[in-house]
Amino acid sequence: MTKFEALGLDKPLLDAISDLGFESPSEVQEKSIPILLDQETDLVALAQTGTGKTAAFGFPMIQKIQSESRTTQGLILSPTRELCLQITNELKLYSKYVKGLNVVAIYGGASITEQARQIKRGAQIVVATPGRMKDMIGRNMVDISKIDYCVLDEADEMLNMGFYEDIKDILSNTPQEKFTWLFSATMPKEVATIAKKFMHKPVEITVGTVNAGASTVQHEYYVVGGRDRYAALKRLADANPGIFSVVFCRTKRDTQRVAEKLIEDGYNAGALHGDLSQNQRDLVMNSFRKKQVQMLVATDVAARGIDVDDVTHVINYQLPDEIETYTHRSGRTGRAGKSGISMVIVTRSETRKIKAIENKIKQEFIKKNIPDGMEICEIQLYHLANKIKDTKVNQEIDSYLPAINDVLDGIDREELIKKIFSVEFTQFYNYYSKTKDLNSSEGGKDKGEGKGSKEDIPSEGSVRYFINVGERDGYDWMSLKDFLRDTLNVEKEDIFNVDTKDSFSFFNSDAHLAEFILQTFTEFKLEGRFINVEISTKPGGGGGGKGGKKRSGRKGGGRRGGNSSYKGGNKGGGRGGNKGGYGKKGGKKRSGFY
Ligand code: AMP
């Protein structure tokens, strides 16, 4: 008897499992499959993506469903289209020997009529995102009034994404006597509330506390000045030439901006966040899977469905609000038995959060220094040497060799090597030989933050700022105020005393917004131009525009000829109403877990 047989699974599933090459059940499967097969019960399971949880609910559901009947009997709700498709594909593989069983995916961004057609043909299991599901119920395109089983997958994430009302509506269209199986990586209050409200005495299981791959992940942190985050990110990428990474930002806008800057600076980067169209997301994910995109800059929500095994580094460009989210992020690397590194870029004041994470994940972080320019040059040189050594010779070159030899005639081996290396290396050297040390000591003042650094920000009262746009750029005080309000996603009253001059302007905010405003306008570009905001040294702000030093062109400059550019749709810094900035409107306040 195989270990899967011992769990109570029937032959069609066992045959599929054998085809898939699964040797033994994972922990979540071992714990939930016997319960779900033997008992008609609700279940709450704490388990992360990558632990095999799709099979944990999928196997029992497939076995229990009557495939002879065309009625929809199982509903699985999942937060994103990516996950929805992933689950559907997995279930199709698992049920390949179950005759007549149809699994249909319904999700936004694709033809609703085509999905309705598939449902009409008979779908015993429907896998859906909440928004599209609700839409289809409203249009009578799907009937879930007779389901026996309902799975809420990644429940915490669905609630994070604001699907509570949709889930409530959807569940109100299902029968009382169904069984609900809830899977969640974390158990915040909101999920506990759902479990209490919609479930009856659920059996609870927990699988580990950390992602399965966690012990293969090394955690590192780097302390830099708040304004050096991006420069630090570039150095980390340059110091790891073979990097294949997910870079996490907190907001969609930061995600877009960081990805755009990386692309402009010649990195193979792409953005993944919820403001992109489905088509754009598919494009970037395909390129990432093919490793054409080496740095995938993503929001937490968009990255949830990523199922790529070879990620070498996770880079926390900014730390998340909740420690659980950090666990999710670092779990994107160190998968499938491989090792991985999770790097965190923090400012001096954020280092206490590192301690809190260490306590929670029971693993120590290694404090590391951002490599200096010369270290990076050295790494790049050796990388190039190895690349040359490992390159397979292209025999097509043979016929051109005599001519090439003619050109290089008289140059000895040593000089030739120097020249070859200089072709690639000089650009790096020229850039890095002029750069500063980015490391901030944990105890001392943050380095490199200059004017407007945290120490200069008043902690109360109002703060006056200089901004390098004015009437010459078409602004009057009202339109500049609108621009600031939209860009910062704050209330109108938060920005006041806007005073436009010819080529620059001034405005005020409450002190508590100062750090956020300065951070937002760090390396901020509008229509290709840097917008510079600094704290005005003159309290009245009236006289002279000297308050702001002019930014001279782009920092860091072009690096190498990047080729994969997936900028996504909206350019960062547009005037349009960006979401996801300062969480004043709509955004629910986090309770602060650190
Ligand atoms: P999940 O957590 O459901 O997203 O599963 C992660 C991956 O693990 C999927 O590619 C599954 O096909 C695979 N998987 C699930 N169960 C097992 C198992 N028992 N043994 C090996 N691989 C598995």
Coordinates of C-alpha atoms and ligand atoms in Angstrom, one line a residue:
M1 CA 0.0 0.0 0.0
T2 CA 1.5 3.4 -0.9
K3 CA 1.4 6.3 1.5
F4 CA -1.3 7.9 -0.6
E5 CA -3.4 4.8 -0.6
A6 CA -3.2 4.7 3.2
L7 CA -4.8 8.2 3.2
G8 CA -7.9 6.6 1.7
L9 CA -7.6 7.7 -1.9
D10 CA -9.1 5.7 -4.7
K11 CA -7.5 4.2 -7.8
P12 CA -8.2 7.0 -10.3
L13 CA -6.4 9.5 -8.0
L14 CA -3.7 7.1 -7.2
D15 CA -3.0 6.6 -10.8
A16 CA -2.8 10.3 -11.5
I17 CA -0.5 10.7 -8.4
S18 CA 1.7 8.1 -9.8
D19 CA 1.8 9.8 -13.2
L20 CA 2.7 13.1 -11.5
G21 CA 5.6 11.4 -9.7
F22 CA 4.5 12.4 -6.2
E23 CA 6.2 9.9 -3.9
S24 CA 4.7 10.8 -0.5
P25 CA 2.1 13.1 0.8
S26 CA 3.2 16.5 2.1
E27 CA 2.4 17.5 5.7
V28 CA -0.8 19.4 4.8
Q29 CA -2.0 16.5 2.7
E30 CA -1.3 14.0 5.4
K31 CA -3.2 16.0 7.9
S32 CA -6.2 17.1 5.9
I33 CA -6.9 14.3 3.3
P34 CA -8.1 11.7 5.8
I35 CA -10.2 14.2 7.7
L36 CA -11.9 15.5 4.6
L37 CA -12.4 12.0 3.2
D38 CA -13.8 10.5 6.3
Q39 CA -15.7 13.3 8.0
E40 CA -18.3 15.6 6.6
T41 CA -16.8 18.7 8.3
D42 CA -15.7 22.2 8.0
L43 CA -12.0 22.8 8.1
V44 CA -9.6 25.6 8.7
A45 CA -6.0 24.9 7.6
L46 CA -3.1 27.2 8.1
A47 CA -0.8 26.5 5.2
Q48 CA 1.3 28.4 2.7
T49 CA 1.4 28.2 -1.1
G50 CA 4.0 25.6 -2.1
T51 CA 3.1 23.2 0.6
G52 CA 0.9 21.1 -1.6
K53 CA -2.4 22.4 -0.3
T54 CA -4.1 22.3 -3.7
A55 CA -4.0 18.6 -3.5
A56 CA -4.9 18.7 0.1
F57 CA -8.4 19.9 -0.7
G58 CA -8.3 18.8 -4.4
F59 CA -7.9 15.1 -3.8
P60 CA -10.8 14.8 -1.4
M61 CA -13.1 17.1 -3.4
I62 CA -12.4 15.1 -6.6
Q63 CA -13.1 11.8 -4.8
K64 CA -16.3 13.0 -3.2
I65 CA -17.9 14.6 -6.2
Q66 CA -20.4 12.7 -8.3
S67 CA -18.9 13.0 -11.8
E68 CA -22.0 11.4 -13.4
S69 CA -24.0 14.4 -12.4
R70 CA -23.4 17.6 -14.2
T71 CA -24.5 19.8 -11.3
T72 CA -21.9 22.1 -9.8
Q73 CA -20.9 20.5 -6.5
G74 CA -17.6 22.1 -5.6
L75 CA -16.6 25.8 -5.6
I76 CA -13.1 27.1 -5.0
L77 CA -12.6 30.8 -4.5
S78 CA -9.1 32.1 -4.9
P79 CA -7.8 35.7 -4.9
T80 CA -6.0 36.1 -8.3
R81 CA -6.4 34.9 -11.8
E82 CA -2.9 33.4 -11.7
L83 CA -3.9 31.2 -8.7
C84 CA -7.2 30.4 -10.1
L85 CA -5.6 29.0 -13.3
Q86 CA -2.9 27.3 -11.3
I87 CA -5.5 25.5 -9.2
T88 CA -7.6 24.6 -12.2
N89 CA -4.6 23.1 -14.0
E90 CA -3.6 21.1 -11.0
L91 CA -7.1 19.8 -10.5
K92 CA -7.3 18.8 -14.1
L93 CA -4.1 16.8 -13.7
Y94 CA -5.3 15.1 -10.5
S95 CA -8.6 14.2 -12.1
K96 CA -7.4 12.9 -15.4
Y97 CA -8.6 9.4 -14.7
V98 CA -12.0 10.5 -13.3
K99 CA -14.4 10.1 -16.2
G100 CA -16.7 13.0 -17.0
L101 CA -15.3 15.4 -14.4
N102 CA -15.1 19.0 -15.6
V103 CA -13.2 21.7 -13.8
V104 CA -13.8 25.2 -15.1
A105 CA -12.0 28.4 -14.2
I106 CA -13.8 31.7 -14.0
Y107 CA -11.8 34.9 -13.6
G108 CA -11.8 38.6 -14.7
G109 CA -10.1 39.9 -17.7
A110 CA -11.3 37.1 -20.1
S111 CA -14.5 36.6 -22.0
I112 CA -17.4 36.1 -19.6
T113 CA -19.6 34.5 -22.3
E114 CA -17.0 31.9 -23.1
Q115 CA -16.7 31.1 -19.4
A116 CA -20.5 30.9 -19.1
R117 CA -20.5 28.5 -22.1
Q118 CA -18.1 26.2 -20.4
I119 CA -20.1 26.3 -17.2
K120 CA -23.3 25.5 -19.2
R121 CA -21.6 22.4 -20.6
G122 CA -21.4 21.1 -17.0
A123 CA -18.8 21.9 -14.5
Q124 CA -18.8 19.9 -11.3
I125 CA -16.0 22.0 -9.9
V126 CA -15.7 25.7 -10.5
V127 CA -12.6 27.6 -9.5
A128 CA -13.2 31.3 -9.4
T129 CA -12.0 34.8 -8.4
P130 CA -14.6 36.5 -6.2
G131 CA -15.3 39.5 -8.5
R132 CA -16.0 37.5 -11.6
M133 CA -18.0 34.9 -9.6
K134 CA -20.3 37.6 -8.2
D135 CA -20.7 39.0 -11.6
M136 CA -21.7 35.7 -13.1
I137 CA -24.1 34.9 -10.2
G138 CA -25.7 38.3 -10.9
R139 CA -26.2 37.4 -14.5
N140 CA -27.5 33.9 -13.8
M141 CA -24.6 32.4 -15.6
V142 CA -23.7 30.0 -12.9
D143 CA -25.7 28.1 -10.3
I144 CA -24.0 27.4 -7.0
S145 CA -27.2 26.7 -5.0
K146 CA -26.5 23.0 -4.8
I147 CA -22.8 22.8 -4.0
D148 CA -21.6 20.4 -1.3
Y149 CA -18.1 21.8 -0.8
C150 CA -16.7 25.3 -0.8
V151 CA -13.0 26.1 -0.5
L152 CA -11.8 29.5 0.4
D153 CA -8.2 29.4 -0.7
E154 CA -5.6 32.1 0.4
A155 CA -8.4 33.5 2.6
D156 CA -6.1 36.1 4.2
E157 CA -5.1 37.4 0.8
M158 CA -8.7 37.6 -0.5
L159 CA -9.6 39.7 2.5
N160 CA -6.5 41.8 2.1
M161 CA -7.7 42.5 -1.4
G162 CA -11.1 43.7 -0.2
F163 CA -13.1 40.7 -1.2
Y164 CA -15.0 40.3 2.0
E165 CA -18.3 41.7 0.7
D166 CA -18.1 39.7 -2.5
I167 CA -17.3 36.5 -0.5
K168 CA -20.3 37.2 1.7
D169 CA -22.6 37.7 -1.3
I170 CA -21.3 34.6 -3.0
L171 CA -21.7 32.4 0.1
S172 CA -25.3 33.7 0.5
N173 CA -26.0 32.0 -2.8
T174 CA -24.8 28.6 -1.5
P175 CA -26.7 26.1 0.6
Q176 CA -26.5 26.2 4.4
E177 CA -25.6 22.6 4.7
K178 CA -22.5 22.6 2.5
F179 CA -19.0 22.1 4.0
T180 CA -16.5 24.9 3.9
W181 CA -12.7 24.3 3.8
L182 CA -10.7 27.4 4.5
F183 CA -7.0 27.6 3.7
S184 CA -4.9 30.6 4.7
A185 CA -1.3 31.3 5.2
T186 CA -2.0 33.5 8.2
M187 CA -4.8 33.9 10.6
P188 CA -5.5 37.6 11.1
K189 CA -8.6 38.7 12.9
E190 CA -10.5 39.1 9.7
V191 CA -10.0 35.4 8.7
A192 CA -10.9 34.3 12.2
T193 CA -14.1 36.3 11.8
I194 CA -15.0 34.6 8.5
A195 CA -14.3 31.2 10.1
K196 CA -16.6 32.0 12.9
K197 CA -19.4 33.5 10.8
F198 CA -19.5 31.1 7.9
M199 CA -18.3 27.8 9.4
H200 CA -19.6 25.3 11.9
K201 CA -17.2 23.9 14.4
P202 CA -14.3 23.6 11.9
V203 CA -11.5 21.1 12.5
E204 CA -8.3 23.1 12.6
I205 CA -4.9 22.1 11.3
T206 CA -1.6 24.0 11.1
V207 CA 1.3 23.1 8.9
G208 CA 4.6 24.4 10.2
T209 CA 4.8 28.0 10.9
V210 CA 7.2 29.0 8.1
N211 CA 7.2 28.1 4.5
A212 CA 8.5 24.7 3.7
G213 CA 11.6 26.1 2.0
A214 CA 12.4 28.5 4.8
S215 CA 15.3 26.6 6.3
T216 CA 17.1 26.8 3.0
V217 CA 16.7 30.6 3.0
Q218 CA 19.5 32.8 4.3
H219 CA 18.2 36.2 5.6
E220 CA 20.3 39.3 5.2
Y221 CA 19.8 43.0 5.9
Y222 CA 21.5 46.1 4.6
V223 CA 21.2 49.5 6.4
V224 CA 21.2 52.5 4.1
G225 CA 19.9 56.1 4.1
G226 CA 16.3 56.4 3.1
R227 CA 17.2 58.1 -0.2
D228 CA 19.7 55.5 -1.1
R229 CA 17.3 52.6 -1.4
Y230 CA 17.3 52.5 -5.1
A231 CA 21.1 52.9 -5.4
A232 CA 21.5 50.0 -2.9
L233 CA 19.1 47.8 -4.9
K234 CA 21.2 48.4 -8.0
R235 CA 24.4 47.5 -6.2
L236 CA 22.9 44.3 -4.8
A237 CA 21.9 43.3 -8.4
D238 CA 25.3 44.2 -9.7
A239 CA 27.1 42.3 -7.0
N240 CA 25.0 39.2 -7.9
P241 CA 25.4 39.0 -11.7
G242 CA 23.4 35.7 -12.1
I243 CA 20.5 37.1 -10.0
F244 CA 17.0 35.8 -10.7
S245 CA 14.9 37.7 -8.2
V246 CA 11.6 39.0 -7.0
V247 CA 11.9 42.6 -5.6
F248 CA 9.1 43.5 -3.3
C249 CA 7.7 47.0 -2.9
R250 CA 4.8 48.1 -0.7
T251 CA 2.7 49.9 -3.2
K252 CA 1.7 49.5 -6.8
R253 CA 3.2 52.8 -7.6
D254 CA 6.5 52.1 -6.0
T255 CA 6.6 48.8 -7.8
Q256 CA 6.0 50.5 -11.2
R257 CA 8.5 53.2 -10.5
V258 CA 11.3 50.9 -9.3
A259 CA 10.8 48.6 -12.3
E260 CA 10.8 51.5 -14.7
K261 CA 14.0 52.9 -13.2
L262 CA 15.7 49.5 -13.4
I263 CA 14.7 49.1 -17.0
E264 CA 16.0 52.6 -17.8
D265 CA 19.2 51.7 -16.1
G266 CA 19.7 48.7 -18.3
Y267 CA 18.5 45.8 -16.1
N268 CA 16.3 43.1 -17.3
A269 CA 13.4 44.0 -15.0
G270 CA 9.6 43.9 -15.1
A271 CA 6.7 45.1 -13.0
L272 CA 3.9 42.9 -11.6
H273 CA 1.0 44.6 -9.8
G274 CA -2.7 44.9 -9.9
D275 CA -2.9 48.1 -12.0
L276 CA -1.6 46.3 -15.0
S277 CA -3.9 44.6 -17.5
Q278 CA -4.1 40.9 -17.5
N279 CA -2.2 40.8 -20.8
Q280 CA 0.6 42.8 -19.4
R281 CA 0.8 40.6 -16.4
D282 CA 0.9 37.5 -18.5
L283 CA 3.7 38.9 -20.6
V284 CA 5.9 39.8 -17.7
M285 CA 5.3 36.4 -16.0
N286 CA 6.1 34.5 -19.2
S287 CA 9.3 36.5 -19.5
F288 CA 10.1 35.9 -15.9
R289 CA 9.6 32.1 -16.3
K290 CA 11.9 32.2 -19.3
K291 CA 14.4 34.2 -17.2
Q292 CA 14.4 37.0 -19.7
V293 CA 13.3 39.1 -16.8
Q294 CA 15.9 38.8 -14.0
M295 CA 14.3 41.2 -11.6
L296 CA 10.6 40.9 -11.1
V297 CA 9.4 43.9 -9.1
A298 CA 6.1 43.0 -7.5
T299 CA 3.5 43.9 -4.9
D300 CA 2.7 41.2 -2.3
V301 CA -0.7 40.5 -3.7
A302 CA 0.4 40.1 -7.3
A303 CA 3.3 37.9 -6.3
R304 CA 1.1 35.5 -4.4
G305 CA 0.5 33.2 -7.3
I306 CA 4.1 33.0 -8.5
D307 CA 5.2 29.4 -8.7
V308 CA 8.7 29.7 -10.0
D309 CA 11.3 27.4 -8.5
D310 CA 14.7 28.9 -9.3
V311 CA 14.4 32.3 -7.7
T312 CA 17.9 33.0 -6.2
H313 CA 17.1 36.2 -4.3
V314 CA 14.1 37.9 -2.8
I315 CA 14.8 41.5 -2.2
N316 CA 12.7 43.5 0.2
Y317 CA 13.0 46.9 -1.2
Q318 CA 10.8 48.0 1.6
L319 CA 9.7 45.9 4.5
P320 CA 6.0 44.9 4.7
D321 CA 3.7 46.0 7.5
E322 CA 3.2 42.5 8.8
I323 CA 5.7 39.8 9.6
E324 CA 3.6 37.1 8.0
T325 CA 4.0 38.9 4.7
Y326 CA 7.8 38.8 5.1
T327 CA 7.5 35.0 5.5
H328 CA 5.5 34.9 2.3
R329 CA 8.0 37.0 0.5
S330 CA 11.1 35.0 1.6
G331 CA 9.2 31.8 0.7
R332 CA 9.4 32.8 -3.0
T333 CA 13.1 31.6 -2.9
G334 CA 14.6 28.5 -1.4
R335 CA 11.9 26.3 -3.1
A336 CA 12.2 22.8 -4.2
G337 CA 15.2 22.0 -2.1
K338 CA 17.3 24.8 -3.5
S339 CA 18.9 27.5 -1.4
G340 CA 18.0 31.1 -1.6
I341 CA 18.7 34.5 -0.1
S342 CA 16.2 37.0 1.3
M343 CA 17.7 40.5 1.4
V344 CA 16.1 43.4 3.2
I345 CA 17.0 47.0 2.6
V346 CA 16.3 49.1 5.7
T347 CA 16.9 52.5 7.1
R348 CA 18.5 52.8 10.5
S349 CA 15.2 53.4 12.1
E350 CA 13.7 50.3 10.6
T351 CA 16.3 47.9 12.1
R352 CA 14.1 47.2 15.1
K353 CA 11.7 45.5 12.7
I354 CA 14.5 43.1 11.8
K355 CA 14.6 42.0 15.4
A356 CA 10.9 41.5 15.5
I357 CA 11.0 39.3 12.3
E358 CA 13.9 37.3 13.8
N359 CA 11.9 36.6 16.9
K360 CA 8.9 35.5 14.9
I361 CA 10.6 33.3 12.2
K362 CA 13.1 32.0 14.7
Q363 CA 16.0 32.6 12.3
E364 CA 18.8 35.1 12.5
F365 CA 19.5 37.8 10.0
I366 CA 23.0 38.5 8.9
K367 CA 23.9 42.1 8.8
K368 CA 25.8 42.8 5.6
N369 CA 27.3 45.8 3.9
I370 CA 26.2 47.1 0.5
P371 CA 29.3 46.3 -1.6
D372 CA 31.3 49.4 -2.6
G373 CA 32.0 50.2 -6.2
M374 CA 35.4 48.5 -6.4
E375 CA 34.0 45.2 -4.9
I376 CA 31.3 45.2 -7.6
C377 CA 33.8 45.9 -10.3
E378 CA 35.9 42.9 -9.1
I379 CA 32.8 40.6 -8.9
Q380 CA 31.8 41.7 -12.4
L381 CA 35.3 41.0 -13.8
Y382 CA 35.4 37.4 -12.4
H383 CA 31.9 36.9 -13.6
L384 CA 33.0 37.9 -17.1
A385 CA 36.0 35.6 -16.9
N386 CA 33.9 32.7 -15.9
K387 CA 31.3 33.5 -18.6
I388 CA 34.1 33.5 -21.2
K389 CA 35.5 30.3 -19.9
D390 CA 32.0 28.6 -20.0
T391 CA 30.9 29.9 -23.3
K392 CA 30.5 27.3 -26.0
V393 CA 32.4 28.3 -29.1
N394 CA 30.2 29.2 -32.0
Q395 CA 31.7 27.4 -35.0
E396 CA 30.1 29.8 -37.4
I397 CA 32.8 32.3 -36.4
D398 CA 35.5 30.1 -38.0
S399 CA 35.0 31.6 -41.4
Y400 CA 35.5 35.1 -40.1
L401 CA 38.6 34.2 -38.1
P402 CA 41.3 35.0 -40.6
A403 CA 39.9 38.6 -41.0
I404 CA 39.5 39.0 -37.2
N405 CA 43.1 37.7 -36.8
D406 CA 44.2 40.3 -39.3
V407 CA 42.6 43.1 -37.3
L408 CA 44.1 41.9 -34.0
D409 CA 47.5 41.1 -35.4
G410 CA 50.4 42.0 -33.2
I411 CA 48.5 42.1 -29.9
D412 CA 49.8 39.6 -27.4
R413 CA 47.6 37.4 -25.3
E414 CA 47.8 39.4 -22.1
E415 CA 47.0 42.7 -23.9
L416 CA 44.2 41.0 -25.8
I417 CA 42.6 39.8 -22.5
K418 CA 42.9 43.3 -21.1
K419 CA 41.3 44.7 -24.1
I420 CA 38.4 42.2 -24.1
F421 CA 37.7 42.8 -20.5
S422 CA 37.9 46.6 -20.9
V423 CA 35.1 46.4 -23.5
E424 CA 32.7 45.3 -20.7
F425 CA 34.4 46.7 -17.7
T426 CA 35.2 50.3 -18.4
Q427 CA 31.6 51.3 -18.3
F428 CA 31.2 49.7 -14.8
Y429 CA 34.4 51.2 -13.6
N430 CA 33.6 54.7 -14.8
Y431 CA 30.3 54.6 -13.0
Y432 CA 31.4 52.9 -9.8
S433 CA 34.7 54.6 -9.3
K434 CA 32.9 57.8 -8.5
T435 CA 30.2 56.4 -6.1
K436 CA 30.0 56.8 -2.4
D437 CA 29.7 54.3 0.4
L438 CA 26.0 53.6 0.9
N439 CA 26.1 51.9 4.3
S440 CA 24.5 53.6 7.3
S441 CA 25.7 52.6 10.8
E442 CA 22.9 51.3 12.9
G443 CA 23.9 53.6 15.8
G444 CA 24.8 56.8 14.0
K445 CA 23.1 59.2 11.7
D446 CA 21.8 57.9 8.4
K447 CA 24.4 58.6 5.8
G448 CA 23.8 60.2 2.6
E449 CA 20.4 61.6 3.3
G450 CA 21.5 65.2 3.1
K451 CA 19.0 67.9 3.4
G452 CA 15.6 66.7 4.3
S453 CA 16.9 63.7 6.1
K454 CA 14.9 62.3 8.9
E455 CA 16.8 64.2 11.5
D456 CA 15.9 67.5 9.8
I457 CA 12.2 66.8 9.7
P458 CA 10.3 68.6 12.4
S459 CA 8.2 66.1 14.4
E460 CA 5.3 68.4 14.9
G461 CA 3.7 71.6 13.5
S462 CA 3.8 72.1 9.8
V463 CA 6.6 71.7 7.3
R464 CA 7.3 73.9 4.3
Y465 CA 8.7 72.4 1.1
F466 CA 10.4 73.5 -2.0
I467 CA 9.4 71.9 -5.3
N468 CA 11.1 72.5 -8.6
V469 CA 8.0 73.1 -10.7
G470 CA 6.2 76.4 -11.1
E471 CA 4.1 78.6 -13.3
R472 CA 6.5 78.0 -16.2
D473 CA 5.4 74.4 -16.1
G474 CA 1.8 75.4 -16.3
Y475 CA 0.9 75.2 -12.6
D476 CA -1.1 77.7 -10.6
W477 CA -1.6 77.1 -6.9
M478 CA -4.8 75.2 -7.4
S479 CA -3.5 72.8 -10.1
L480 CA -0.3 72.2 -8.2
K481 CA -2.3 71.4 -5.1
D482 CA -4.3 68.9 -7.2
F483 CA -1.2 67.4 -8.5
L484 CA 0.3 66.9 -5.0
R485 CA -2.9 65.6 -3.7
D486 CA -3.3 63.0 -6.5
T487 CA 0.4 62.0 -6.4
L488 CA 0.5 61.6 -2.7
N489 CA -3.1 60.2 -2.4
V490 CA -3.8 62.5 0.5
E491 CA -6.8 64.7 1.3
K492 CA -7.0 68.2 -0.1
E493 CA -6.6 69.7 3.4
D494 CA -3.3 67.9 3.9
I495 CA -1.5 70.2 1.5
F496 CA -1.8 74.0 2.1
N497 CA -0.1 77.4 1.6
V498 CA 0.7 76.4 -2.0
D499 CA 2.7 79.3 -3.5
T500 CA 3.8 79.1 -7.1
K501 CA 6.7 81.1 -8.5
D502 CA 8.1 81.1 -12.0
S503 CA 10.2 77.9 -12.0
F504 CA 9.6 76.6 -8.5
S505 CA 7.0 76.6 -5.8
F506 CA 6.4 76.1 -2.1
F507 CA 3.8 74.2 -0.1
N508 CA 3.1 73.0 3.4
S509 CA 2.0 69.8 5.0
D510 CA 1.6 68.6 8.6
A511 CA 4.9 67.3 10.0
H512 CA 3.6 63.7 10.2
L513 CA 3.4 63.6 6.4
A514 CA 6.9 64.9 5.8
E515 CA 8.8 61.6 5.7
F516 CA 6.2 60.2 3.4
I517 CA 6.3 63.2 1.1
L518 CA 10.1 63.2 0.9
Q519 CA 10.1 59.5 0.3
T520 CA 7.5 59.7 -2.4
F521 CA 9.4 62.4 -4.3
T522 CA 12.7 60.6 -4.1
E523 CA 13.9 60.0 -7.6
F524 CA 10.4 60.9 -8.8
K525 CA 9.9 61.6 -12.5
L526 CA 7.1 63.3 -14.3
E527 CA 7.2 63.1 -18.1
G528 CA 10.8 62.3 -18.1
R529 CA 11.8 65.1 -15.7
F530 CA 12.9 64.7 -12.1
I531 CA 10.6 66.4 -9.6
N532 CA 12.5 67.5 -6.6
V533 CA 10.9 68.2 -3.3
E534 CA 12.9 69.3 -0.3
I535 CA 12.2 70.9 3.0
S536 CA 12.5 74.6 2.5
T537 CA 15.2 76.2 4.7
K538 CA 13.3 79.5 4.8
P539 CA 10.4 79.1 7.1
G540 CA 8.3 81.6 5.0
G541 CA 9.5 79.9 1.9
G542 CA 8.9 83.1 0.0
G543 CA 12.4 84.2 -1.1
G544 CA 14.5 82.6 -3.7
G545 CA 14.5 79.1 -5.1
K546 CA 17.7 78.1 -3.6
G547 CA 16.1 75.8 -1.2
G548 CA 16.4 73.0 -3.6
K549 CA 19.5 71.7 -5.2
K550 CA 18.9 70.8 -8.8
R551 CA 19.2 67.2 -9.7
S552 CA 21.6 66.7 -12.4
G553 CA 20.3 64.1 -14.8
R554 CA 19.7 60.6 -13.8
K555 CA 21.6 59.0 -11.0
G556 CA 23.5 55.9 -11.8
G557 CA 23.2 56.3 -15.5
G558 CA 22.9 53.6 -18.1
R559 CA 24.6 50.4 -17.3
R560 CA 24.3 47.7 -19.8
G561 CA 22.1 47.2 -22.8
G562 CA 19.0 45.8 -21.3
N563 CA 16.6 44.2 -23.6
S564 CA 13.5 43.1 -21.9
S565 CA 11.4 46.1 -21.1
Y566 CA 8.0 45.4 -19.6
K567 CA 7.0 48.7 -18.3
G568 CA 3.4 47.9 -18.1
G569 CA 0.8 50.5 -18.7
N570 CA 0.8 53.7 -16.8
K571 CA 4.0 55.5 -16.4
G572 CA 4.8 56.2 -12.8
G573 CA 4.3 59.7 -11.7
G574 CA 1.4 60.5 -14.0
R575 CA -1.1 62.9 -12.8
G576 CA -3.9 60.4 -12.9
G577 CA -5.4 59.3 -9.6
N578 CA -2.9 56.8 -8.4
K579 CA -4.0 54.4 -5.8
G580 CA -1.9 52.6 -3.2
G581 CA 0.0 55.6 -1.9
Y582 CA -0.4 57.0 1.6
G583 CA -3.2 54.8 2.9
K584 CA -5.5 57.6 4.0
K585 CA -8.3 57.1 1.5
G586 CA -9.9 53.7 1.7
G587 CA -6.8 51.8 2.8
K588 CA -7.4 50.0 6.0
K589 CA -5.1 50.9 8.8
R590 CA -2.6 48.2 9.8
S591 CA -2.3 47.4 13.4
G592 CA 1.5 47.3 13.4
F593 CA 2.8 43.9 14.1
Y594 CA 6.4 44.9 14.9
Ligands
AMP1 P1 0.6 23.9 -4.0 O1 1.0 24.3 -2.6 O2 -0.7 23.2 -4.0 O3 0.6 25.2 -4.9 O4 1.6 22.9 -4.6 C1 3.0 23.2 -5.0 C2 3.6 22.2 -6.0 O5 3.9 21.0 -5.3 C3 2.7 21.9 -7.1 O6 3.4 22.0 -8.3 C4 2.2 20.5 -6.9 O7 2.0 19.8 -8.1 C5 3.4 19.9 -6.1 N1 3.0 18.8 -5.2 C6 1.8 18.8 -4.5 N2 1.8 17.7 -3.7 C7 3.0 17.0 -3.9 C8 3.5 15.9 -3.3 N3 2.9 15.1 -2.4 N4 4.8 15.5 -3.7 C9 5.4 16.3 -4.6 N5 4.9 17.4 -5.2 C10 3.7 17.8 -4.8

